[in-house]
mmCIF file of C-alpha atoms in Angstrom:
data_model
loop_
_atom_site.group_PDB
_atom_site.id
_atom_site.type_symbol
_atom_site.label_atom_id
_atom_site.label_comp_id
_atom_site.label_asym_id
_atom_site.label_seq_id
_atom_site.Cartn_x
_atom_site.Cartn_y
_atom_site.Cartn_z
ATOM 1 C CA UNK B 19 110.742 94.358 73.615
ATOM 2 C CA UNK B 20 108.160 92.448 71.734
ATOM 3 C CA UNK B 21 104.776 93.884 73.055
ATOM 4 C CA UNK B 22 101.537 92.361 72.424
ATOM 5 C CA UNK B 23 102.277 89.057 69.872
ATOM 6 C CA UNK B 24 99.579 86.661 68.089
ATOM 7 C CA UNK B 25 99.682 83.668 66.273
ATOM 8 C CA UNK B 26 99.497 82.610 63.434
ATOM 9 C CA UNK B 27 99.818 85.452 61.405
ATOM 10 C CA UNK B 28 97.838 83.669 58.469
ATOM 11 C CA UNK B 29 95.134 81.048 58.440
ATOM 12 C CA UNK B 30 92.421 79.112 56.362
ATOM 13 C CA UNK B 31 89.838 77.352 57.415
ATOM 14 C CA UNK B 32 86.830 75.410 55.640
ATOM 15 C CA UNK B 33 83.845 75.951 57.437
ATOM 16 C CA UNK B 34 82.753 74.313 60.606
ATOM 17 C CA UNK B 35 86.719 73.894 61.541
ATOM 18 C CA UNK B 36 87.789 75.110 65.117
ATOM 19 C CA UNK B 37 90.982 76.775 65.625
ATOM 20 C CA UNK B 38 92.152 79.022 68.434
ATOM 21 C CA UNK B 39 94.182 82.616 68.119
ATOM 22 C CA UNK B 40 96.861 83.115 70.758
ATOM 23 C CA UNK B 41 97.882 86.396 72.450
ATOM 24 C CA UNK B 42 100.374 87.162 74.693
ATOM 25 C CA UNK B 43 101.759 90.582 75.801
ATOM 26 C CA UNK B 44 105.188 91.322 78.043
ATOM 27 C CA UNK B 45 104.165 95.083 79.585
ATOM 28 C CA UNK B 46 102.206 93.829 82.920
ATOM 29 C CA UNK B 47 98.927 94.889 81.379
ATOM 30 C CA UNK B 48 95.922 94.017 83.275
ATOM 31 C CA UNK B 49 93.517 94.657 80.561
ATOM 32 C CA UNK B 50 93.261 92.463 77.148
ATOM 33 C CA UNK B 51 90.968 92.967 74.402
ATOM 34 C CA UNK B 52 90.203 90.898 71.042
ATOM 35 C CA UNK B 53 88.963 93.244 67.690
ATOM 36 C CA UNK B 54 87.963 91.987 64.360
ATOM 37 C CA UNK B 55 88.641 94.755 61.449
ATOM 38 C CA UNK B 56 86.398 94.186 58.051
ATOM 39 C CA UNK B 57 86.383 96.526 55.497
ATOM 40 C CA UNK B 58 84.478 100.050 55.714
ATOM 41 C CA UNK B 59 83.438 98.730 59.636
ATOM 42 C CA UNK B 60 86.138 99.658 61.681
ATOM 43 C CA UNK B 61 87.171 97.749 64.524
ATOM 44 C CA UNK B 62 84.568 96.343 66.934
ATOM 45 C CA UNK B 63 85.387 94.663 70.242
ATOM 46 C CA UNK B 64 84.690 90.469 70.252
ATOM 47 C CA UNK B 65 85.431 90.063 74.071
ATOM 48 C CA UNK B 66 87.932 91.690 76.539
ATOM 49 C CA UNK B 67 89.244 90.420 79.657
ATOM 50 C CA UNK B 68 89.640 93.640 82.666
ATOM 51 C CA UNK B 69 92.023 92.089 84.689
ATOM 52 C CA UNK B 70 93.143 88.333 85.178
ATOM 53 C CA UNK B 71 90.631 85.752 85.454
ATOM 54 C CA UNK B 72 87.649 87.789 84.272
ATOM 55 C CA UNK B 73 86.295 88.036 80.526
ATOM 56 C CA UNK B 74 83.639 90.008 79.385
ATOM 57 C CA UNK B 75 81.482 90.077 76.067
ATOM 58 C CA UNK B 76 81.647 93.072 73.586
ATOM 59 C CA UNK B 77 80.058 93.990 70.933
ATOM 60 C CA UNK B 78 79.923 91.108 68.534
ATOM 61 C CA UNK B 79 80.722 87.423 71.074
ATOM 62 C CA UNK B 80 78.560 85.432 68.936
ATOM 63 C CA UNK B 81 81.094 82.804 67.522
ATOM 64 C CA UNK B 82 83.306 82.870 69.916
ATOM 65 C CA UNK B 83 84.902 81.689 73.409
ATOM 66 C CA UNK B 84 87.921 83.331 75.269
ATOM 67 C CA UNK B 85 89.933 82.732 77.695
ATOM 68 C CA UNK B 86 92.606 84.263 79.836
ATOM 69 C CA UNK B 87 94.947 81.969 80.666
ATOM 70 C CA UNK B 88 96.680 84.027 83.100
ATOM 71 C CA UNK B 89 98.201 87.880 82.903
ATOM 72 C CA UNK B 90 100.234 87.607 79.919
ATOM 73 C CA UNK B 91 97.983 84.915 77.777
ATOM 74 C CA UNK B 92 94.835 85.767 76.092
ATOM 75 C CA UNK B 93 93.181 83.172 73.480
ATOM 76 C CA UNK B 94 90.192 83.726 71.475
ATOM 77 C CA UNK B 95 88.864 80.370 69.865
ATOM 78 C CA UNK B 96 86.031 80.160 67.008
ATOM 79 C CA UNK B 97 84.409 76.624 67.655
ATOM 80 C CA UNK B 98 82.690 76.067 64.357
ATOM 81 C CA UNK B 99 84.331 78.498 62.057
ATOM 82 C CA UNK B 100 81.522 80.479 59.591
ATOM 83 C CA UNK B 101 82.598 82.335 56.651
ATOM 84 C CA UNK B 102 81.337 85.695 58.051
ATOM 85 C CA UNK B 103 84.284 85.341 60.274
ATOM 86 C CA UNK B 104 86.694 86.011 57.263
ATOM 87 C CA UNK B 105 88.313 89.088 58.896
ATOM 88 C CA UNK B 106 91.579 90.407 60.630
ATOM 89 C CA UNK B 107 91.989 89.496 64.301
ATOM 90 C CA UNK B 108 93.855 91.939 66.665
ATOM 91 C CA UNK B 109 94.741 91.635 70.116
ATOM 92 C CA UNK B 110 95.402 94.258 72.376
ATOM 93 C CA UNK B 111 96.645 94.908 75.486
ATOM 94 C CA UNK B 112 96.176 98.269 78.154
ATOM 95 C CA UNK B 113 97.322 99.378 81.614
ATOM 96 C CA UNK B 114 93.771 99.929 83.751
ATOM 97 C CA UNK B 115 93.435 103.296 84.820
ATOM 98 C CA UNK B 116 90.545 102.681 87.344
ATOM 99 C CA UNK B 117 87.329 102.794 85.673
ATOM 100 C CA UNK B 118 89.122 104.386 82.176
ATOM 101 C CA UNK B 119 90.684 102.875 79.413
ATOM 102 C CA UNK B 120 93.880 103.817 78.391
ATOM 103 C CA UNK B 121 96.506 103.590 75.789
ATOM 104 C CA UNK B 122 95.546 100.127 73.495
ATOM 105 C CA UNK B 123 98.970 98.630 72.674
ATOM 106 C CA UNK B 124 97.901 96.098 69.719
ATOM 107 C CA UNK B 125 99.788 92.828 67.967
ATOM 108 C CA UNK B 126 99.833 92.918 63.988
ATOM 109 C CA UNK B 127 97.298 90.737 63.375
ATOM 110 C CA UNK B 128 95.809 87.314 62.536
ATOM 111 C CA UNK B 129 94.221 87.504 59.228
ATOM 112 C CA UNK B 130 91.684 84.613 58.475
ATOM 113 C CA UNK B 131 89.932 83.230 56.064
ATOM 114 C CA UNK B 132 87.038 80.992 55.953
ATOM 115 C CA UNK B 133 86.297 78.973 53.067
ATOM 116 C CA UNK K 25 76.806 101.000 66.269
ATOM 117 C CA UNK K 26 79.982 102.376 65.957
ATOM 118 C CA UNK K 27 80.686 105.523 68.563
ATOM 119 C CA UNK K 28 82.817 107.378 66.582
ATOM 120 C CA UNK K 29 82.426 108.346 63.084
ATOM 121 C CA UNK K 30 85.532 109.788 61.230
ATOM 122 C CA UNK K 31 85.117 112.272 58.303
ATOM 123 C CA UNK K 32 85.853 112.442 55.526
ATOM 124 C CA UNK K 33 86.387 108.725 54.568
ATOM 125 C CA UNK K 34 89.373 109.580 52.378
ATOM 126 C CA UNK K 35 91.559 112.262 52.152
ATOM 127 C CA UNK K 36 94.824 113.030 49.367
ATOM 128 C CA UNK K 37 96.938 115.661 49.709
ATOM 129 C CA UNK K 38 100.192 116.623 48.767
ATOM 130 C CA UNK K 39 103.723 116.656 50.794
ATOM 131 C CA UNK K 40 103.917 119.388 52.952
ATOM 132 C CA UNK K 41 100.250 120.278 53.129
ATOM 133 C CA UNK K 42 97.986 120.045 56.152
ATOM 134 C CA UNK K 43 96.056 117.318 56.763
ATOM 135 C CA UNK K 44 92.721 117.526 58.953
ATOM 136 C CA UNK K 45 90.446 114.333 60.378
ATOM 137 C CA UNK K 46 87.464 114.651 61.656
ATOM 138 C CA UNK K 47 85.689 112.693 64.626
ATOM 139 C CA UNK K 48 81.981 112.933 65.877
ATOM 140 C CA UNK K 49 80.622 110.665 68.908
ATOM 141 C CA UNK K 50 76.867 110.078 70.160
ATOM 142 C CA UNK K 51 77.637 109.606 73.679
ATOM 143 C CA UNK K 52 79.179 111.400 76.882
ATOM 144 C CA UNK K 53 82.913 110.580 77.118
ATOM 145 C CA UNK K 54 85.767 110.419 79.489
ATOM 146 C CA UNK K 55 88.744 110.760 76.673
ATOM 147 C CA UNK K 56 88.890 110.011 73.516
ATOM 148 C CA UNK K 57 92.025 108.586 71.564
ATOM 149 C CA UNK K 58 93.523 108.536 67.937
ATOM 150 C CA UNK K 59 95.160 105.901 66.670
ATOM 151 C CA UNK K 60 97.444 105.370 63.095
ATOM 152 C CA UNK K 61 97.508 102.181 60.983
ATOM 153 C CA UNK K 62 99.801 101.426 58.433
ATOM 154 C CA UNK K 63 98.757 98.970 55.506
ATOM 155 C CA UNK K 64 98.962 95.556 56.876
ATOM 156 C CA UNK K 65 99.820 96.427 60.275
ATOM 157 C CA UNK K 66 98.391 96.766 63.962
ATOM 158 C CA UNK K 67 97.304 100.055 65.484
ATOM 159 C CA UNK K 68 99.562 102.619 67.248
ATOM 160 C CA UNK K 69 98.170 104.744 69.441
ATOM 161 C CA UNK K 70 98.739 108.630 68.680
ATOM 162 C CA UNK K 71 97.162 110.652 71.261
ATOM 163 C CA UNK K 72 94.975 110.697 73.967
ATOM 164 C CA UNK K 73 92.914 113.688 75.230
ATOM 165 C CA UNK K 74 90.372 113.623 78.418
ATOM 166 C CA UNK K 75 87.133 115.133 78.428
ATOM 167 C CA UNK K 76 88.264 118.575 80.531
ATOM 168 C CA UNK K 77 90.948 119.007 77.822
ATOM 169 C CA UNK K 78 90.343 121.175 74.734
ATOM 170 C CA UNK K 79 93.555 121.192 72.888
ATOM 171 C CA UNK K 80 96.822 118.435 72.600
ATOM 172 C CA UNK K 81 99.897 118.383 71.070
ATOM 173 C CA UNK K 82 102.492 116.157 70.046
ATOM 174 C CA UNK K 83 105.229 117.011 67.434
ATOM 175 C CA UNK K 84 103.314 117.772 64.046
ATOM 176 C CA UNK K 85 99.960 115.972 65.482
ATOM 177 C CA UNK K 86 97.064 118.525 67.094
ATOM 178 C CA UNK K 87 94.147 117.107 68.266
ATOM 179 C CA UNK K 88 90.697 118.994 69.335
ATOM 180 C CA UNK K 89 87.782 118.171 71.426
ATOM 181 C CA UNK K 90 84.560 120.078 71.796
ATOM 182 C CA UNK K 91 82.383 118.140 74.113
ATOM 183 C CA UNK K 92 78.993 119.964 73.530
ATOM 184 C CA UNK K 93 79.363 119.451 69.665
ATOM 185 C CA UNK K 94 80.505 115.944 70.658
ATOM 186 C CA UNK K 95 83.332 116.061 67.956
ATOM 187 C CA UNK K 96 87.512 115.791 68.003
ATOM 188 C CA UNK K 97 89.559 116.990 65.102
ATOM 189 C CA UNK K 98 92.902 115.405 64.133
ATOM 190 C CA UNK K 99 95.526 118.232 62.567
ATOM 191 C CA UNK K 100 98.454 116.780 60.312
ATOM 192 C CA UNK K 101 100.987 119.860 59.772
ATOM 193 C CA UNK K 102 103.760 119.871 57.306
ATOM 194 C CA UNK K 103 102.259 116.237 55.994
ATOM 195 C CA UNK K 104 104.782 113.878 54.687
ATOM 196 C CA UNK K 105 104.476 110.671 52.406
ATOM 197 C CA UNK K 106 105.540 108.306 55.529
ATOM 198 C CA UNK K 107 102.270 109.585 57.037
ATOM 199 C CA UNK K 108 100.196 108.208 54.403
ATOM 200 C CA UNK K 109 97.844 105.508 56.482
ATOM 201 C CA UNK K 110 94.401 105.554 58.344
ATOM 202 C CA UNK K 111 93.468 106.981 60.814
ATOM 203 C CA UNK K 112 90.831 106.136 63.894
ATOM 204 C CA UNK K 113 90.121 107.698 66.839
ATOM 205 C CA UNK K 114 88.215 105.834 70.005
ATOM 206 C CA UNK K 115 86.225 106.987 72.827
ATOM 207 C CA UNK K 116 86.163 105.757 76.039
ATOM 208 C CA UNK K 117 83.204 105.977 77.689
ATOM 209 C CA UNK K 118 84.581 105.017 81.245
ATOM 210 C CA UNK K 119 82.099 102.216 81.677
ATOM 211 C CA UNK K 120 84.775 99.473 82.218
ATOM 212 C CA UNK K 121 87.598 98.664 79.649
ATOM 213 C CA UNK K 122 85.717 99.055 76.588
ATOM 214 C CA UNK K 123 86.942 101.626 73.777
ATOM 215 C CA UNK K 124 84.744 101.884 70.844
ATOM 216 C CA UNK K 125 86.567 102.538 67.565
ATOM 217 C CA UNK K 126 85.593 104.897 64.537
ATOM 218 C CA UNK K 127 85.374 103.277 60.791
ATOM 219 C CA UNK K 128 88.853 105.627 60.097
ATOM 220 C CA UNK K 129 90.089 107.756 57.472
ATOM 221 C CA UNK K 130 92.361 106.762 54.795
ATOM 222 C CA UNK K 131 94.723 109.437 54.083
ATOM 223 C CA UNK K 132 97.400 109.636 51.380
ATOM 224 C CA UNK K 133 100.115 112.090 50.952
ATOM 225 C CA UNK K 134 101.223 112.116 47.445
ATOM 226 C CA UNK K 135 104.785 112.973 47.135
#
């Protein structure tokens, strides 16, 4: 049962490089979100995607695109990589209860670094 | 700005004691959640408790809400040295599929 999986795990960049973090998650979810964690902030929402074929900005877009490929698939992509975007990427995945969140199932990871 | 604030930032204890987390919000909520991190790894979700709720429990884990102080506690009993990792909670507002997460709390159990 593998849950919600990224790739890669690892990555460097130099700035102004594009690359694109892939998410995929086997539990039906309708809901898909993408975090970045940076030390003493937390986690704060980039984008999230409700149900298939939507996508929504969160709290900190700038930088980025998204896109969900279909229910399972959900890819974030940094066009012209900065190195304020040195963090840890996390994907996650929920079942919609209506208008409520609920339980955020989330891959290990993606940390990257932008030199 | 971050919806949830955890306190205190760090916490050490030692094996066996009680552990206690503390979570304040600005906003209204519909349920708010607490989640566990171990070094290096993704988030697992702990507990959830709704906004008509006052009180949860799930094996060692007890988790409070009290909506008109706008603050959740999270209760560790019996603490052990695998719990040693942080802590967050989240609150859900209910405006969509948004959950806003806390900066955590780092908490080691010393053996």
């Amino acid at each position: 049962n593998a849950g919600v999986t990224q790739t890669p795990k690892f990555q460097v960049l130099k700035t102004g490089q594009s690359m694109t973090l892939q998410c995929a998650q086997d539990m039906n979810h309708n809901s898909m979100y993408w975090y970045r964690q940076d030390p003493g902030m937390g986690l704060r929402l980039i984008y999230y995607s409700a149900s298939e074929g939507t996508t929504d900005k969160g709290e900190v877009p700038n930088g980025y695109n998204v896109s969900r490929l279909n229910k399972r698939e959900f890819s974030l992509r940094l066009e012209s990589a900065a190195p304020s975007q040195t963090s840890v990427y996390f994907c996650a995945s929920s079942a919609r209860q209506g208008m409520y969140t609920g339980e955020l199932f989330f891959g290990e990871g993606s940390r990257l670094t932008v030199l | 700005s971050q919806q949830g604030e955890e306190d205190p930032q760090a916490l050490s204890i030692q094996e066996g004691e009680n552990a206690t987390m503390n979570c304040s919000y600005k906003t209204s909520i519909n349920n708010l959640q607490w989640y566990r991190q171990n070094s290096g790894r993704g988030l697992v979700h702990l507990i959830l408790i709704r906004s008509n709720e006052r009180e949860k429990h799930s094996g060692r884990l007890r988790v409070t809400l009290d909506t008109s102080k706008k603050s959740s506690s999270l209760l560790i009993t019996a603490s052990r040295a695998a719990d040693t990792a942080s802590y967050f909670c989240a609150t859900d507002r209910g405006m969509g599929s948004r959950l806003t997460f806390g900066e955590g709390t780092q908490l080691t159990v010393n053996p």
